[in-house]
Short mmCIF file of C-alpha atoms (C1' of nucleotides) in Angstrom, two decimals:
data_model
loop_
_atom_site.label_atom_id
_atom_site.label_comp_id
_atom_site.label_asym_id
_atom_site.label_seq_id
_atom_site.Cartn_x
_atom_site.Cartn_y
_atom_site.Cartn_z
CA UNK S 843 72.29 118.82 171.68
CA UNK S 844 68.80 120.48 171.92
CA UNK S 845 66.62 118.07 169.78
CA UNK S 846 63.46 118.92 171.45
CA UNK S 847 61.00 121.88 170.56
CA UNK S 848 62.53 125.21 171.30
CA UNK S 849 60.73 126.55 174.36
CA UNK S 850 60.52 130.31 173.41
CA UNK S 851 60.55 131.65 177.23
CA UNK S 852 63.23 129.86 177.69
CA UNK S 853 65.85 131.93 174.96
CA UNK S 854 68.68 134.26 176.28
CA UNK S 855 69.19 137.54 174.68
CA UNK S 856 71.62 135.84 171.90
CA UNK S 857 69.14 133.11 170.79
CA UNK S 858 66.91 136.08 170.31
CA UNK S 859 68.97 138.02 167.80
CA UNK S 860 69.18 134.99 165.89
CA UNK S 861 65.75 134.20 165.57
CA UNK S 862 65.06 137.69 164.71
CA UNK S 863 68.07 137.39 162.13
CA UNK S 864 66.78 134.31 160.66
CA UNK S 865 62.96 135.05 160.66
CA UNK S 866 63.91 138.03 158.44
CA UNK S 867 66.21 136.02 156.03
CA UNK S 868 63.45 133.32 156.09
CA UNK S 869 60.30 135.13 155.71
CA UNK S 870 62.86 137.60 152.53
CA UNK S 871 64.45 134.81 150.89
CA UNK S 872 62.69 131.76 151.66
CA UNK S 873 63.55 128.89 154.37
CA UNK S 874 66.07 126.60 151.88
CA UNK S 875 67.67 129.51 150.19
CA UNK S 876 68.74 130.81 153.42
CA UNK S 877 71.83 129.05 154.97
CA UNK S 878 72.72 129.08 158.39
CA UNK S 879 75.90 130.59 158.18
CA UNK S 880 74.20 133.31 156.35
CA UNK S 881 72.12 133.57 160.07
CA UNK S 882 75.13 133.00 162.38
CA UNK S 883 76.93 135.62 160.75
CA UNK S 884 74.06 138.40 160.14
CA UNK S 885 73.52 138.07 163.70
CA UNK S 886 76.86 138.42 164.85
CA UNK S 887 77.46 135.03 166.17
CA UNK S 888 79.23 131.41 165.19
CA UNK S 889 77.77 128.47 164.07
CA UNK S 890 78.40 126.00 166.51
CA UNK S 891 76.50 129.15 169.11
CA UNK S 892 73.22 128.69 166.35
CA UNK S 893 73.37 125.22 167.01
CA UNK S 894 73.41 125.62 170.67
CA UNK S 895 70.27 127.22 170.79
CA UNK S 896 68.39 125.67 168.63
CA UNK S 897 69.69 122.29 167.84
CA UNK S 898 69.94 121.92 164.00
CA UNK S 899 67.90 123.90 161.43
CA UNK S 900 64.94 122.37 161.88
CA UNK S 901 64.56 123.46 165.01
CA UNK S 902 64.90 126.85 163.98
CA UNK S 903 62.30 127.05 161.20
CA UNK S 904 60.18 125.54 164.21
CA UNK S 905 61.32 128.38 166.48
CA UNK S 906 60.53 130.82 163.63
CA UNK S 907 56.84 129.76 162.89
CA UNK S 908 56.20 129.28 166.33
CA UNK S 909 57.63 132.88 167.28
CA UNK S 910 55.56 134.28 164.51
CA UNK S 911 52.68 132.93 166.00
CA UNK S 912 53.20 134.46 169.04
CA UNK S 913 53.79 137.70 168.19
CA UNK S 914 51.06 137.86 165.42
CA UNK S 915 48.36 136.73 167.86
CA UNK S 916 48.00 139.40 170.43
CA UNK S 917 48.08 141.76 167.37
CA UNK S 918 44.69 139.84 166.33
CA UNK S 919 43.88 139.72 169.09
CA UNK S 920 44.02 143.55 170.21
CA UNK S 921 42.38 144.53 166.86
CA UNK S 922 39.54 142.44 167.34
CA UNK S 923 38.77 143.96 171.05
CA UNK S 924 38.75 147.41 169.10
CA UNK S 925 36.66 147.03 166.29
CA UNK S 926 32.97 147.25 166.09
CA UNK S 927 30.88 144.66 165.13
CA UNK S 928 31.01 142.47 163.15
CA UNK S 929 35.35 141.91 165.08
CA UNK S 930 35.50 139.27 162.09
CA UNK S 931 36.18 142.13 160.14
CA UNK S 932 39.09 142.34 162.21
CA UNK S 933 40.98 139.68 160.66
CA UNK S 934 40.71 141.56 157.44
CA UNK S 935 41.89 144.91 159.02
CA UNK S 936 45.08 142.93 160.42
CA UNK S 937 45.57 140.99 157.10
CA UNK S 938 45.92 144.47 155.50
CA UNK S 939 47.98 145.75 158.22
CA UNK S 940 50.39 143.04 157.54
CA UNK S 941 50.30 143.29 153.96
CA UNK S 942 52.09 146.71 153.89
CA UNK S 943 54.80 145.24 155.25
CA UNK S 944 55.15 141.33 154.07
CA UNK S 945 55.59 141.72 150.77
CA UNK S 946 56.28 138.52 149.91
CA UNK S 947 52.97 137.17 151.18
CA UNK S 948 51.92 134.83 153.88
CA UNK S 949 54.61 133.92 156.21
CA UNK S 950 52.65 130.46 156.77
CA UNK S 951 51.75 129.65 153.52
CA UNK S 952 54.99 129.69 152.15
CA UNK S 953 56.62 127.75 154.78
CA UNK S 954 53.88 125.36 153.65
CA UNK S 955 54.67 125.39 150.33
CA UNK S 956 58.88 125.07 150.84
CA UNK S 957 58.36 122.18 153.72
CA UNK S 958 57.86 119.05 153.37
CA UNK S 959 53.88 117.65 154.72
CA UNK S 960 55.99 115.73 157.85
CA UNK S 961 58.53 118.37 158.68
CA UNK S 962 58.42 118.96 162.33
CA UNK S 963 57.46 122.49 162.46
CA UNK S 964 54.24 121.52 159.89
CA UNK S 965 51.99 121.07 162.95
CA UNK S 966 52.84 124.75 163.43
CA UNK S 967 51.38 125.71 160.31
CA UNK S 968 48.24 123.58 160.62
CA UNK S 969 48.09 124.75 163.84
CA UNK S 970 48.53 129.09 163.62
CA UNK S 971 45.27 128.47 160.13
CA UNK S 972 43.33 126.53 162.37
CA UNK S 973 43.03 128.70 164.95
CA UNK S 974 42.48 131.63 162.89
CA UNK S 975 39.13 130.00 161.15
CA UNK S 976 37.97 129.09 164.73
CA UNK S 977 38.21 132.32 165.83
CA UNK S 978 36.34 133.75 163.14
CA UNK S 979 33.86 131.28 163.56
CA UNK S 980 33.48 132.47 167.46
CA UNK S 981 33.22 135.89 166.67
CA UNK S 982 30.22 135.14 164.15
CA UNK S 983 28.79 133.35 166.69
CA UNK S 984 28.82 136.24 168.96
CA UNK S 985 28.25 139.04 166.94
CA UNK S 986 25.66 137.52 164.23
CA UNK S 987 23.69 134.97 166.23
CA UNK S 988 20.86 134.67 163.94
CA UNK S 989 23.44 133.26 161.30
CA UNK S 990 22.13 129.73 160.57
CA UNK S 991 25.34 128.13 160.13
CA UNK S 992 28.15 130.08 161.80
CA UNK S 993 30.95 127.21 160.45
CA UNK S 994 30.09 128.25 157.20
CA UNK S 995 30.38 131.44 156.70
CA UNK S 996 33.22 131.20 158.76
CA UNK S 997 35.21 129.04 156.23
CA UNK S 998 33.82 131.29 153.31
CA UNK S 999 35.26 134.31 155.27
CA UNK S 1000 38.15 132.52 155.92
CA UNK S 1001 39.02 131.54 152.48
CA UNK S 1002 38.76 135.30 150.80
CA UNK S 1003 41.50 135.90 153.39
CA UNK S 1004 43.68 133.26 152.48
CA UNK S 1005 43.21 133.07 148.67
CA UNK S 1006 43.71 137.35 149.12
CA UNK S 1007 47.23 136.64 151.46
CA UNK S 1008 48.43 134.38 148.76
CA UNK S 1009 47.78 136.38 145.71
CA UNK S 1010 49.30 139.07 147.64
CA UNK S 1011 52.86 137.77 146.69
CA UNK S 1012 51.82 137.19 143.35
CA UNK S 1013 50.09 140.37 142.79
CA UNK S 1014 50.56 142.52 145.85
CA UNK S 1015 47.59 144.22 144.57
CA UNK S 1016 44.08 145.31 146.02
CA UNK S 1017 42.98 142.16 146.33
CA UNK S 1018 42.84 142.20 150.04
CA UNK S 1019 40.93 145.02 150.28
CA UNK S 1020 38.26 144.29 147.50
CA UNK S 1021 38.59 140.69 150.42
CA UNK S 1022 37.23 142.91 153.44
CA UNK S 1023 34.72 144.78 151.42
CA UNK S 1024 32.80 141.16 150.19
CA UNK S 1025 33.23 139.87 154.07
CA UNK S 1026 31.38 143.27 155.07
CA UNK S 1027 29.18 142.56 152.81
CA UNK S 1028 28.67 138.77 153.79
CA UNK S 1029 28.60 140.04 157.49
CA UNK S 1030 26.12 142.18 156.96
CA UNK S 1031 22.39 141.64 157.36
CA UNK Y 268 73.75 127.50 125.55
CA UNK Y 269 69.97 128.34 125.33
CA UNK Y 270 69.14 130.83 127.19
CA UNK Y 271 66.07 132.11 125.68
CA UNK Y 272 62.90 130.93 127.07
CA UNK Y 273 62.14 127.54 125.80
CA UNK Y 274 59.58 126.58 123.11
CA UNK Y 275 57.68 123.65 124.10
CA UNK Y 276 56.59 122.74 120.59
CA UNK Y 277 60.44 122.31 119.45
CA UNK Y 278 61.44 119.86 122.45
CA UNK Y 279 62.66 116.05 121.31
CA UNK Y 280 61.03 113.38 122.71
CA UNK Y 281 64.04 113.11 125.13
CA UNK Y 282 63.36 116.39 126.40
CA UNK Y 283 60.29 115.55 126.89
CA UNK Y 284 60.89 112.85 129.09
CA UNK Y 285 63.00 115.56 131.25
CA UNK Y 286 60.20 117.25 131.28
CA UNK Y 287 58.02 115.03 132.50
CA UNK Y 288 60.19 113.54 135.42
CA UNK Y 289 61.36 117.21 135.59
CA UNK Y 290 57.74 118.00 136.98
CA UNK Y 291 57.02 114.99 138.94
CA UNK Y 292 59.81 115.74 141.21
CA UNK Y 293 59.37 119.48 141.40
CA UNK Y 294 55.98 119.23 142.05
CA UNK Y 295 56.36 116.67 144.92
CA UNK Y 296 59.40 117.81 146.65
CA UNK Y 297 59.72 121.56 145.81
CA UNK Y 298 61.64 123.28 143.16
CA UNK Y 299 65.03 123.87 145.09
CA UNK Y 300 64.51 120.56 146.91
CA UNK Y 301 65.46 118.75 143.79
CA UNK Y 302 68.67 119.07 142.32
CA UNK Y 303 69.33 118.48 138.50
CA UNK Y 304 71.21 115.83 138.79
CA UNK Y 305 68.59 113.39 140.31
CA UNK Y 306 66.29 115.21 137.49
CA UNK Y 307 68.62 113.61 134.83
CA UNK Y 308 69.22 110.22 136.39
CA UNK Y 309 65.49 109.69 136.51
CA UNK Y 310 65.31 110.82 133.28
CA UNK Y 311 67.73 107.99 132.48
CA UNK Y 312 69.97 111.02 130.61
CA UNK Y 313 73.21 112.37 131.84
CA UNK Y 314 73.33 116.03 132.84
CA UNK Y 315 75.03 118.15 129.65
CA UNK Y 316 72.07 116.43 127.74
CA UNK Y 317 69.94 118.00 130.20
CA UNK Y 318 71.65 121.28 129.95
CA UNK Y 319 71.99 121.15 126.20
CA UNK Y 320 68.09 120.66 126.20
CA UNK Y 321 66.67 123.73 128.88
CA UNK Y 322 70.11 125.80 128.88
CA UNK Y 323 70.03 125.94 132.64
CA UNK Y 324 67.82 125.12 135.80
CA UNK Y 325 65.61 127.93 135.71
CA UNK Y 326 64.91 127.38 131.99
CA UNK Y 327 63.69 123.90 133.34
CA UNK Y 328 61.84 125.44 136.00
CA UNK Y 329 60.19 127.96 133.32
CA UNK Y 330 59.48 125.07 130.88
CA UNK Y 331 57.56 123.05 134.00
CA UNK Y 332 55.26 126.06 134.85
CA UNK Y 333 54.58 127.04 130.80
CA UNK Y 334 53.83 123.05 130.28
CA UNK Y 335 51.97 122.45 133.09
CA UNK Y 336 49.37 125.92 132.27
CA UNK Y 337 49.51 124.33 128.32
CA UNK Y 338 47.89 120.56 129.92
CA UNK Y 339 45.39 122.35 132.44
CA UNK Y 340 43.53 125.30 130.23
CA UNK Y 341 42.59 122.76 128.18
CA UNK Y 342 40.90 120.66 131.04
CA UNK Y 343 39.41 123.47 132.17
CA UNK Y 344 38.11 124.52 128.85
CA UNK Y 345 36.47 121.18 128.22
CA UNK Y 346 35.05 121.26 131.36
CA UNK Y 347 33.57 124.67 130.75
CA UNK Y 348 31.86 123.60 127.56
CA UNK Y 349 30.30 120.31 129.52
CA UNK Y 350 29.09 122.48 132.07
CA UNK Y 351 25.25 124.02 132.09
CA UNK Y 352 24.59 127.13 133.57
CA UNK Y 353 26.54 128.94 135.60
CA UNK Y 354 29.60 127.84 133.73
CA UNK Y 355 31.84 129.35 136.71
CA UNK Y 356 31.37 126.63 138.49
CA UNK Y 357 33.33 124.22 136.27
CA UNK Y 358 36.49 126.02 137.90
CA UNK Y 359 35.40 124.16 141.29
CA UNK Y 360 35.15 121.10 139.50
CA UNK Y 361 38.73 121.01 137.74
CA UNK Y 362 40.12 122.23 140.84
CA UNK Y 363 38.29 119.45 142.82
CA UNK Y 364 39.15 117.08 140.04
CA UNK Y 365 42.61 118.29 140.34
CA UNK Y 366 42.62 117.66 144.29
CA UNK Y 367 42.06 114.16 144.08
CA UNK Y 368 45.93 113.43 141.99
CA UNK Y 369 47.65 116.85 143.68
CA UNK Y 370 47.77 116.30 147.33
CA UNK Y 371 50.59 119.09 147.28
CA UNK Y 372 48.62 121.71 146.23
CA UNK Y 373 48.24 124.00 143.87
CA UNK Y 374 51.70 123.72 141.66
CA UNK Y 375 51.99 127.37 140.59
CA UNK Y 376 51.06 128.66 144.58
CA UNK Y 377 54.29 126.77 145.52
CA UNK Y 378 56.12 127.87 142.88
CA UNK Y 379 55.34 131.49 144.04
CA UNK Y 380 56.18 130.86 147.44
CA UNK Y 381 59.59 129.04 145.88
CA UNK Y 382 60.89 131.46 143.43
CA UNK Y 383 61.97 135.01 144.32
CA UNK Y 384 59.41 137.10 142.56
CA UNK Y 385 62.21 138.38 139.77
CA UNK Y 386 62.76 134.76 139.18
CA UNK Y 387 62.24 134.37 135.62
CA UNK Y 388 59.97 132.17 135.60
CA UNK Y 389 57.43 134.23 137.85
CA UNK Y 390 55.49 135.94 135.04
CA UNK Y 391 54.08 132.80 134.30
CA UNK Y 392 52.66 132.26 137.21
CA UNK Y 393 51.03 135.39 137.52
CA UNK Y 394 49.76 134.93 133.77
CA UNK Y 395 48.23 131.54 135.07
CA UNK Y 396 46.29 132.95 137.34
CA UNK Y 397 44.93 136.27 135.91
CA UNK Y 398 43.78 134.25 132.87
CA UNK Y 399 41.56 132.05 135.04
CA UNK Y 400 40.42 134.88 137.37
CA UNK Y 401 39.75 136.69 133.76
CA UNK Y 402 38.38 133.66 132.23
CA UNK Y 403 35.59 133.56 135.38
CA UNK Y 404 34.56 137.43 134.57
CA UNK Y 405 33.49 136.26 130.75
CA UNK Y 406 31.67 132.82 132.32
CA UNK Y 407 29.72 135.13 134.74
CA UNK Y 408 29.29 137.82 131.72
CA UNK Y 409 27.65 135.54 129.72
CA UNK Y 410 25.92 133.29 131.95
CA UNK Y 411 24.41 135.97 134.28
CA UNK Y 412 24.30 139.16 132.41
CA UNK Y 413 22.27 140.41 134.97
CA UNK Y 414 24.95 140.51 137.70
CA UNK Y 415 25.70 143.87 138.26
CA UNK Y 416 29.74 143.75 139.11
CA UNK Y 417 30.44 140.44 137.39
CA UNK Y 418 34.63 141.48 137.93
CA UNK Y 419 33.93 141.66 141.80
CA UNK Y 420 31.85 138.21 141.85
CA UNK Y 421 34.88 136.63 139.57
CA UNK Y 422 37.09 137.94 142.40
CA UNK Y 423 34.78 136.27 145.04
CA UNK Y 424 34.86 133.11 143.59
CA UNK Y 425 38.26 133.27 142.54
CA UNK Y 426 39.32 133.85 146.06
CA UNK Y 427 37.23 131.13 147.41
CA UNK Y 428 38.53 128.78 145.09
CA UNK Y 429 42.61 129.96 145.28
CA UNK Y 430 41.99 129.78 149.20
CA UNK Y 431 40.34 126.58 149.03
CA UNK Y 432 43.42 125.06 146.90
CA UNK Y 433 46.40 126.61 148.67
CA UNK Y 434 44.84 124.97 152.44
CA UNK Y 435 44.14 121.38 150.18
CA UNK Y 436 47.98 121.16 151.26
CA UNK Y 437 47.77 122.11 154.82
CA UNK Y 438 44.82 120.20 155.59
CA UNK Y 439 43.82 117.76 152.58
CA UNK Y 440 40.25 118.42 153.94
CA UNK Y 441 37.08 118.97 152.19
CA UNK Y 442 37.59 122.90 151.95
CA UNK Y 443 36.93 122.96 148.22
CA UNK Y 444 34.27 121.14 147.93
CA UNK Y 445 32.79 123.50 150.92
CA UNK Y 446 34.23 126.40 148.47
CA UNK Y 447 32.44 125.08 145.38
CA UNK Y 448 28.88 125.10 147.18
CA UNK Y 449 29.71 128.33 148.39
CA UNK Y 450 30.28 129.32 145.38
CA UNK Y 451 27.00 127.90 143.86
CA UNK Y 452 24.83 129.92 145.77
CA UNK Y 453 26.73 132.67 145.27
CA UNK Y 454 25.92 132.06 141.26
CA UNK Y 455 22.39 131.18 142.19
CA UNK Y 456 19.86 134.42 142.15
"C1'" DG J 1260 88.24 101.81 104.91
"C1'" DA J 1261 89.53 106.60 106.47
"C1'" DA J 1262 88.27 111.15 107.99
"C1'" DG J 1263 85.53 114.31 110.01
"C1'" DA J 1264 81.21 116.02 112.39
"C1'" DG J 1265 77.96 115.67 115.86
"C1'" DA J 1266 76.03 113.60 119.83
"C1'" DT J 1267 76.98 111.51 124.29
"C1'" DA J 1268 79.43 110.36 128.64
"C1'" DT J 1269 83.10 111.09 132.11
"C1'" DA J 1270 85.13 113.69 135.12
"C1'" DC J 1271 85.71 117.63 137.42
"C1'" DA J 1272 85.61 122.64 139.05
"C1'" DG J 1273 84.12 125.62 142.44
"C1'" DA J 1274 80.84 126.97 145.47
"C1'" DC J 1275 77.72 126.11 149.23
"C1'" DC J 1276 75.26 123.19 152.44
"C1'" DT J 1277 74.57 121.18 157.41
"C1'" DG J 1278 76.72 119.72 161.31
"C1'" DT J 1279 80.81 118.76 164.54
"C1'" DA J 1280 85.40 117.78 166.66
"C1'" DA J 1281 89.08 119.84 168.57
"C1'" DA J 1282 91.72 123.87 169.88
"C1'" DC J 1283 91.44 128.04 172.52
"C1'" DC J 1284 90.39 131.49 175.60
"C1'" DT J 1285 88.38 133.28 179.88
"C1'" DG J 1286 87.05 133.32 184.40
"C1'" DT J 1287 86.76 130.91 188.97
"C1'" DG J 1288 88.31 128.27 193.08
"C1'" DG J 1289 92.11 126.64 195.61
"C1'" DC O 294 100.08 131.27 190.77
"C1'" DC O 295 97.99 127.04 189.12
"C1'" DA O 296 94.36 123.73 187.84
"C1'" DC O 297 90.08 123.19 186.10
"C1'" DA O 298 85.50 124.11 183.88
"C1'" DG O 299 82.49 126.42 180.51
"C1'" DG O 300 81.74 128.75 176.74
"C1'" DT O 301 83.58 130.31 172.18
"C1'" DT O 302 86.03 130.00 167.84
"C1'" DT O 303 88.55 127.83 164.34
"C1'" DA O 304 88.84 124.52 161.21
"C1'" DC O 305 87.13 120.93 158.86
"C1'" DA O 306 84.41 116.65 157.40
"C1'" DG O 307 81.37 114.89 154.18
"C1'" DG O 308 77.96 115.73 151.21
"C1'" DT O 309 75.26 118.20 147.44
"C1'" DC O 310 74.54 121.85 144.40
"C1'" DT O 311 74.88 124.02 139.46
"C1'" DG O 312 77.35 124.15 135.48
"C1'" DT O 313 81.21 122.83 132.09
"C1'" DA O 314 85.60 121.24 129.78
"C1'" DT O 315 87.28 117.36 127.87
"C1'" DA O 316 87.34 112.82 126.15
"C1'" DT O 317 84.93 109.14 123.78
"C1'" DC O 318 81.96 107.11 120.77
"C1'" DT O 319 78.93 106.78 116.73
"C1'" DC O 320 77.48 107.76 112.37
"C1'" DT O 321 77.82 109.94 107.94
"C1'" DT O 322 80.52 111.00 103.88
"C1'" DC O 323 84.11 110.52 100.81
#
DNA sequence: GAAGAGATATACAGACCTGTAAACCTGTGG
DNA sequence: CCACAGGTTTACAGGTCTGTATATCTCTTC
């Protein structure tokens, strides 16, 4: 029925449980290995009610990464407003936040690496990184105006994040800390 | 049959062949996203061969990731001895090098994101990346002895360059060779 | 040439996948 | 009380998955 992108505002009370439902199966087992009758019934509903809501699968991995997004981004967001300068540090300090929890990595990443490149929710992905470096790059701007080339150092800052998030499933060691402490010192005069 | 973990020196030519097409595919389309049977057809075997050859899927799936880290160290070796001074920087090139044939990314990031972390096969990745995080430390060592934490600058640059690799799928852009320069002043006193 | 051993192919078991058609149940208007 | 409409559930279609039991075929040995 619903082929088009899942408008989030839009969800009753029911389609909510079973995006929560299968954002946790998802994000714990991995998009493929999770089927959706493993969803419809963790959540306490039927199939055919899943695809009501959301249309096929597809449209549910979309809802997920998009939902993720959404909630993940005021969270950014509020951290950055309360830290000191340099805020980029902030995208460490939420990086770390999150790692306690996610341990099975980034959320993104591995939707990345399970999709296919012209999956419909890829945009998504693309989109939630994207944003993430440009915001860094802003808050450089802001805070460190003498830096020469703010795009720069942005990227470099970006990438200890991401190549820390990744390892973090692999290792789910320190590495995203030792990741802050080089961006302080990077940020730092 | 054979369940131990395979030993790539002892596989027929046939196997090989799995192997190979084995790899292609997983690489391509995702580990789960291929199913064994395809594998064999490729192959141009039928499926006990296959079975009779890796014991099961996740023997096949172990065999890709040990055969794929056997091919690379030694590209990465050779381009460490070509390299002048600092060596580290020859990681940047294999992974660039790399870049150009793997527009999926990097093989063993996937694989993590894939296979559920007691997966058998996950100690190999892990091993495939501390050896080249490790194998930066001793290029640093050597080439800059004067570098006060050479494990912390390994970790820089190996975070740089994992981050750099695991976006090469989600954008394709230019991120490593931006990672690589980086990295070269970083090496630079 | 016959008999037996080992490799190969066929066919299938049994489970799980996504997605849907049709039966059913409930609540509303006449 | 009855007809009708909407949402819900049951049941299933059709396909794919991993893994294997059984039959066939080939090749060696006597």
């Amino acid at each position: 029925m619903d082929h088009q992108p899942i408008d989030l505002d839009s969800l009753t009370p029911g389609a909510w449980k079973i995006l929560d439902v299968a954002s946790a199966l998802f994000y714990e087992y991995g998009i493929y290995s999770v089927g959706v009758d493993t969803i419809a019934t963790e959540a306490g509903v039927t199939k055919p009610i899943l695809y009501k809501n959301f249309g096929n699968k597809d449209g549910l991995i979309a809802a997920y990464l998009q939902n993720r997004h959404r909630r993940w981004w005021p969270r950014l967001e509020e951290a950055i407003a309360a830290s000191p300068a340099p805020r980029a540090l902030a995208v460490f300090d939420v990086y770390m936040e999150d790692a306690k929890t996610m341990t099975r990595g980034c959320a993104y990443l591995n939707a990345a690496a399970e999709l296919a490149t012209d999956h419909p929710a890829y945009p998504l992905i693309r989109h939630h990184k994207h944003v993430v470096c440009e915001r860094l790059r802003q808050l450089i701007e802001e805070d460190l105006p003498q830096i020469e080339d703010p795009q720069r150092l942005a990227d470099h800052l970006f990438l200890l994040a991401e190549g820390a998030f990744a390892h973090h499933r692999i290792y789910g060691g320190s590495l995203l800390a030792e990741a802050r402490q080089i961006a302080q010192k990077l940020l730092s005069p």
